């Protein structure tokens, strides 16, 4: 991908969809447009990457998108609305390296659904395609002649 220093190669992740590698301008306005409002940068990983999300996504009632999990796989937070995974440069955001893009595409590949059960949140992976209906056949009666 050809890019200049004003564009970033990042992952954009929308609720219910697989991550997409996109080119985005490296400016506040473009980042805000990508997430639909004021941005927050979160640094939940040891890698030099950040999650850029809508700072008020949950308050605005944006749909929950992906769970953030600790090293034991336990969910500790969820990102609401569209978000970006970007690389970190010396002073600001940078393009993801191909290895990082692949790693985080795999990490966030499966869309997730969030189900509220009382005061708990259940996170379910969304299957890639709906299960096909099996044709309904009448079970044979025991004494059919």
mmCIF file of C-alpha atoms in Angstrom:
data_model
loop_
_atom_site.group_PDB
_atom_site.id
_atom_site.type_symbol
_atom_site.label_atom_id
_atom_site.label_comp_id
_atom_site.label_asym_id
_atom_site.label_seq_id
_atom_site.Cartn_x
_atom_site.Cartn_y
_atom_site.Cartn_z
ATOM 1 C CA UNK A 1 0.000 0.000 0.000
ATOM 2 C CA UNK A 2 1.391 3.332 -1.075
ATOM 3 C CA UNK A 3 1.101 5.920 1.669
ATOM 4 C CA UNK A 4 2.506 9.270 2.566
ATOM 5 C CA UNK A 5 3.193 10.521 6.058
ATOM 6 C CA UNK A 6 -0.261 12.116 6.227
ATOM 7 C CA UNK A 7 -2.102 8.804 5.942
ATOM 8 C CA UNK A 8 -2.081 5.820 8.235
ATOM 9 C CA UNK A 9 -2.750 2.194 7.457
ATOM 10 C CA UNK A 10 -4.955 1.039 10.347
ATOM 11 C CA UNK A 11 -7.657 -1.470 11.222
ATOM 12 C CA UNK A 12 -11.223 -0.178 11.406
ATOM 13 C CA UNK A 13 -13.592 -2.358 13.370
ATOM 14 C CA UNK A 14 -17.343 -1.802 13.242
ATOM 15 C CA UNK A 15 -19.901 -3.631 15.412
ATOM 16 C CA UNK A 16 -20.949 -6.929 13.859
ATOM 17 C CA UNK A 17 -18.282 -6.800 11.145
ATOM 18 C CA UNK A 18 -14.818 -8.176 10.534
ATOM 19 C CA UNK A 19 -11.878 -5.744 10.811
ATOM 20 C CA UNK A 20 -10.968 -3.858 7.647
ATOM 21 C CA UNK A 21 -7.557 -2.476 6.826
ATOM 22 C CA UNK A 22 -8.114 1.144 5.790
ATOM 23 C CA UNK A 23 -6.072 4.214 4.951
ATOM 24 C CA UNK A 24 -6.976 7.222 7.066
ATOM 25 C CA UNK A 25 -5.615 10.741 7.316
ATOM 26 C CA UNK A 26 -3.349 11.238 10.323
ATOM 27 C CA UNK A 27 -5.314 14.139 11.725
ATOM 28 C CA UNK A 28 -7.738 14.699 14.565
ATOM 29 C CA UNK A 29 -10.651 15.456 12.223
ATOM 30 C CA UNK A 30 -10.267 12.186 10.275
ATOM 31 C CA UNK A 31 -9.924 10.169 13.483
ATOM 32 C CA UNK A 32 -13.057 11.812 14.917
ATOM 33 C CA UNK A 33 -14.971 11.089 11.713
ATOM 34 C CA UNK A 34 -13.870 7.448 11.811
ATOM 35 C CA UNK A 35 -15.283 6.905 15.311
ATOM 36 C CA UNK A 36 -18.199 9.343 15.125
ATOM 37 C CA UNK A 37 -17.213 11.902 17.764
ATOM 38 C CA UNK A 38 -14.534 12.957 20.194
ATOM 39 C CA UNK A 39 -11.773 10.404 20.439
ATOM 40 C CA UNK A 40 -10.196 8.514 23.296
ATOM 41 C CA UNK A 41 -6.983 6.537 22.903
ATOM 42 C CA UNK A 42 -6.688 3.377 24.977
ATOM 43 C CA UNK A 43 -3.498 1.375 25.386
ATOM 44 C CA UNK A 44 -4.578 -2.084 26.573
ATOM 45 C CA UNK A 45 -1.773 -4.059 24.911
ATOM 46 C CA UNK A 46 1.973 -4.434 25.436
ATOM 47 C CA UNK A 47 2.494 -3.888 21.696
ATOM 48 C CA UNK A 48 3.048 -0.332 20.382
ATOM 49 C CA UNK A 49 -0.597 0.010 19.339
ATOM 50 C CA UNK A 50 -3.581 2.018 20.525
ATOM 51 C CA UNK A 51 -7.315 1.637 20.258
ATOM 52 C CA UNK A 52 -8.962 4.869 19.177
ATOM 53 C CA UNK A 53 -12.641 4.909 20.020
ATOM 54 C CA UNK A 54 -15.450 7.362 20.600
ATOM 55 C CA UNK A 55 -14.831 8.901 24.014
ATOM 56 C CA UNK A 56 -18.568 9.024 24.734
ATOM 57 C CA UNK A 57 -19.596 5.888 22.844
ATOM 58 C CA UNK A 58 -21.195 4.159 25.814
ATOM 59 C CA UNK A 59 -22.897 7.351 27.030
ATOM 60 C CA UNK A 60 -24.281 7.904 23.532
ATOM 61 C CA UNK A 61 -25.639 4.359 23.506
ATOM 62 C CA UNK A 62 -23.500 3.214 20.583
ATOM 63 C CA UNK A 63 -23.710 -0.554 20.099
ATOM 64 C CA UNK A 64 -21.108 -2.542 21.991
ATOM 65 C CA UNK A 65 -18.520 -3.786 19.536
ATOM 66 C CA UNK A 66 -15.748 -5.914 21.046
ATOM 67 C CA UNK A 67 -14.737 -7.045 24.518
ATOM 68 C CA UNK A 68 -11.341 -6.131 25.937
ATOM 69 C CA UNK A 69 -9.902 -9.048 27.868
ATOM 70 C CA UNK A 70 -7.128 -9.450 30.399
ATOM 71 C CA UNK A 71 -4.343 -12.017 30.079
ATOM 72 C CA UNK A 72 -6.694 -14.681 31.503
ATOM 73 C CA UNK A 73 -9.315 -14.041 28.831
ATOM 74 C CA UNK A 74 -11.676 -12.330 31.276
ATOM 75 C CA UNK A 75 -13.569 -9.345 29.904
ATOM 76 C CA UNK A 76 -12.798 -6.132 31.802
ATOM 77 C CA UNK A 77 -14.328 -3.621 29.405
ATOM 78 C CA UNK A 78 -16.041 -3.325 26.048
ATOM 79 C CA UNK A 79 -15.558 -0.855 23.221
ATOM 80 C CA UNK A 80 -18.748 0.788 21.942
ATOM 81 C CA UNK A 81 -19.183 1.872 18.332
ATOM 82 C CA UNK A 82 -16.603 1.866 15.556
ATOM 83 C CA UNK A 83 -12.967 1.876 16.643
ATOM 84 C CA UNK A 84 -9.517 1.890 15.099
ATOM 85 C CA UNK A 85 -6.394 -0.049 15.969
ATOM 86 C CA UNK A 86 -3.403 2.154 15.136
ATOM 87 C CA UNK A 87 0.328 1.888 15.584
ATOM 88 C CA UNK A 88 2.286 4.178 17.870
ATOM 89 C CA UNK A 89 5.105 6.297 16.494
ATOM 90 C CA UNK A 90 7.648 8.385 18.357
ATOM 91 C CA UNK A 91 5.239 11.257 18.935
ATOM 92 C CA UNK A 92 1.877 10.327 17.487
ATOM 93 C CA UNK A 93 -0.102 7.577 15.837
ATOM 94 C CA UNK A 94 1.499 5.552 13.062
ATOM 95 C CA UNK A 95 0.575 2.900 10.548
ATOM 96 C CA UNK A 96 0.347 -0.655 11.801
ATOM 97 C CA UNK A 97 3.187 -2.891 10.701
ATOM 98 C CA UNK A 98 1.976 -5.838 8.592
ATOM 99 C CA UNK A 99 2.646 -8.165 11.567
ATOM 100 C CA UNK A 100 0.635 -5.987 13.962
ATOM 101 C CA UNK A 101 -2.185 -5.582 11.429
ATOM 102 C CA UNK A 102 -2.383 -9.359 11.086
ATOM 103 C CA UNK A 103 -2.185 -9.958 14.852
ATOM 104 C CA UNK A 104 -5.000 -7.529 15.686
ATOM 105 C CA UNK A 105 -7.104 -8.578 12.703
ATOM 106 C CA UNK A 106 -7.020 -12.080 14.174
ATOM 107 C CA UNK A 107 -7.629 -10.846 17.731
ATOM 108 C CA UNK A 108 -10.711 -8.836 16.736
ATOM 109 C CA UNK A 109 -11.707 -10.966 13.722
ATOM 110 C CA UNK A 110 -14.841 -12.496 15.195
ATOM 111 C CA UNK A 111 -17.726 -10.050 15.693
ATOM 112 C CA UNK A 112 -19.245 -10.296 19.172
ATOM 113 C CA UNK A 113 -22.766 -9.926 20.501
ATOM 114 C CA UNK A 114 -23.422 -8.626 24.005
ATOM 115 C CA UNK A 115 -26.301 -9.959 26.056
ATOM 116 C CA UNK A 116 -27.301 -8.297 29.310
ATOM 117 C CA UNK A 117 -28.234 -10.817 31.982
ATOM 118 C CA UNK A 118 -29.207 -8.968 35.127
ATOM 119 C CA UNK A 119 -26.077 -7.009 36.033
ATOM 120 C CA UNK A 120 -23.780 -9.287 34.017
ATOM 121 C CA UNK A 121 -22.759 -8.944 30.409
ATOM 122 C CA UNK A 122 -22.506 -12.101 28.340
ATOM 123 C CA UNK A 123 -20.262 -11.919 25.270
ATOM 124 C CA UNK A 124 -21.000 -14.309 22.432
ATOM 125 C CA UNK A 125 -19.049 -14.736 19.192
ATOM 126 C CA UNK A 126 -21.251 -14.053 16.185
ATOM 127 C CA UNK A 127 -21.043 -16.944 13.704
ATOM 128 C CA UNK A 128 -19.827 -16.080 10.218
ATOM 129 C CA UNK A 129 -22.985 -17.291 8.545
ATOM 130 C CA UNK A 130 -26.407 -18.143 9.885
ATOM 131 C CA UNK A 131 -26.952 -21.855 10.467
ATOM 132 C CA UNK A 132 -28.848 -23.352 7.554
ATOM 133 C CA UNK A 133 -32.331 -24.587 8.318
ATOM 134 C CA UNK A 134 -32.507 -28.331 8.079
ATOM 135 C CA UNK A 135 -35.494 -29.468 6.050
ATOM 136 C CA UNK A 136 -38.116 -30.623 8.490
ATOM 137 C CA UNK A 137 -39.125 -34.178 7.902
ATOM 138 C CA UNK A 138 -41.879 -35.879 9.763
ATOM 139 C CA UNK A 139 -40.345 -38.445 12.090
ATOM 140 C CA UNK A 140 -41.509 -41.899 11.050
ATOM 141 C CA UNK A 141 -44.278 -43.156 13.246
ATOM 142 C CA UNK A 142 -43.475 -46.367 15.042
ATOM 143 C CA UNK A 143 -46.334 -48.231 13.426
ATOM 144 C CA UNK A 144 -46.464 -46.667 9.962
ATOM 145 C CA UNK A 145 -47.503 -49.257 7.351
#
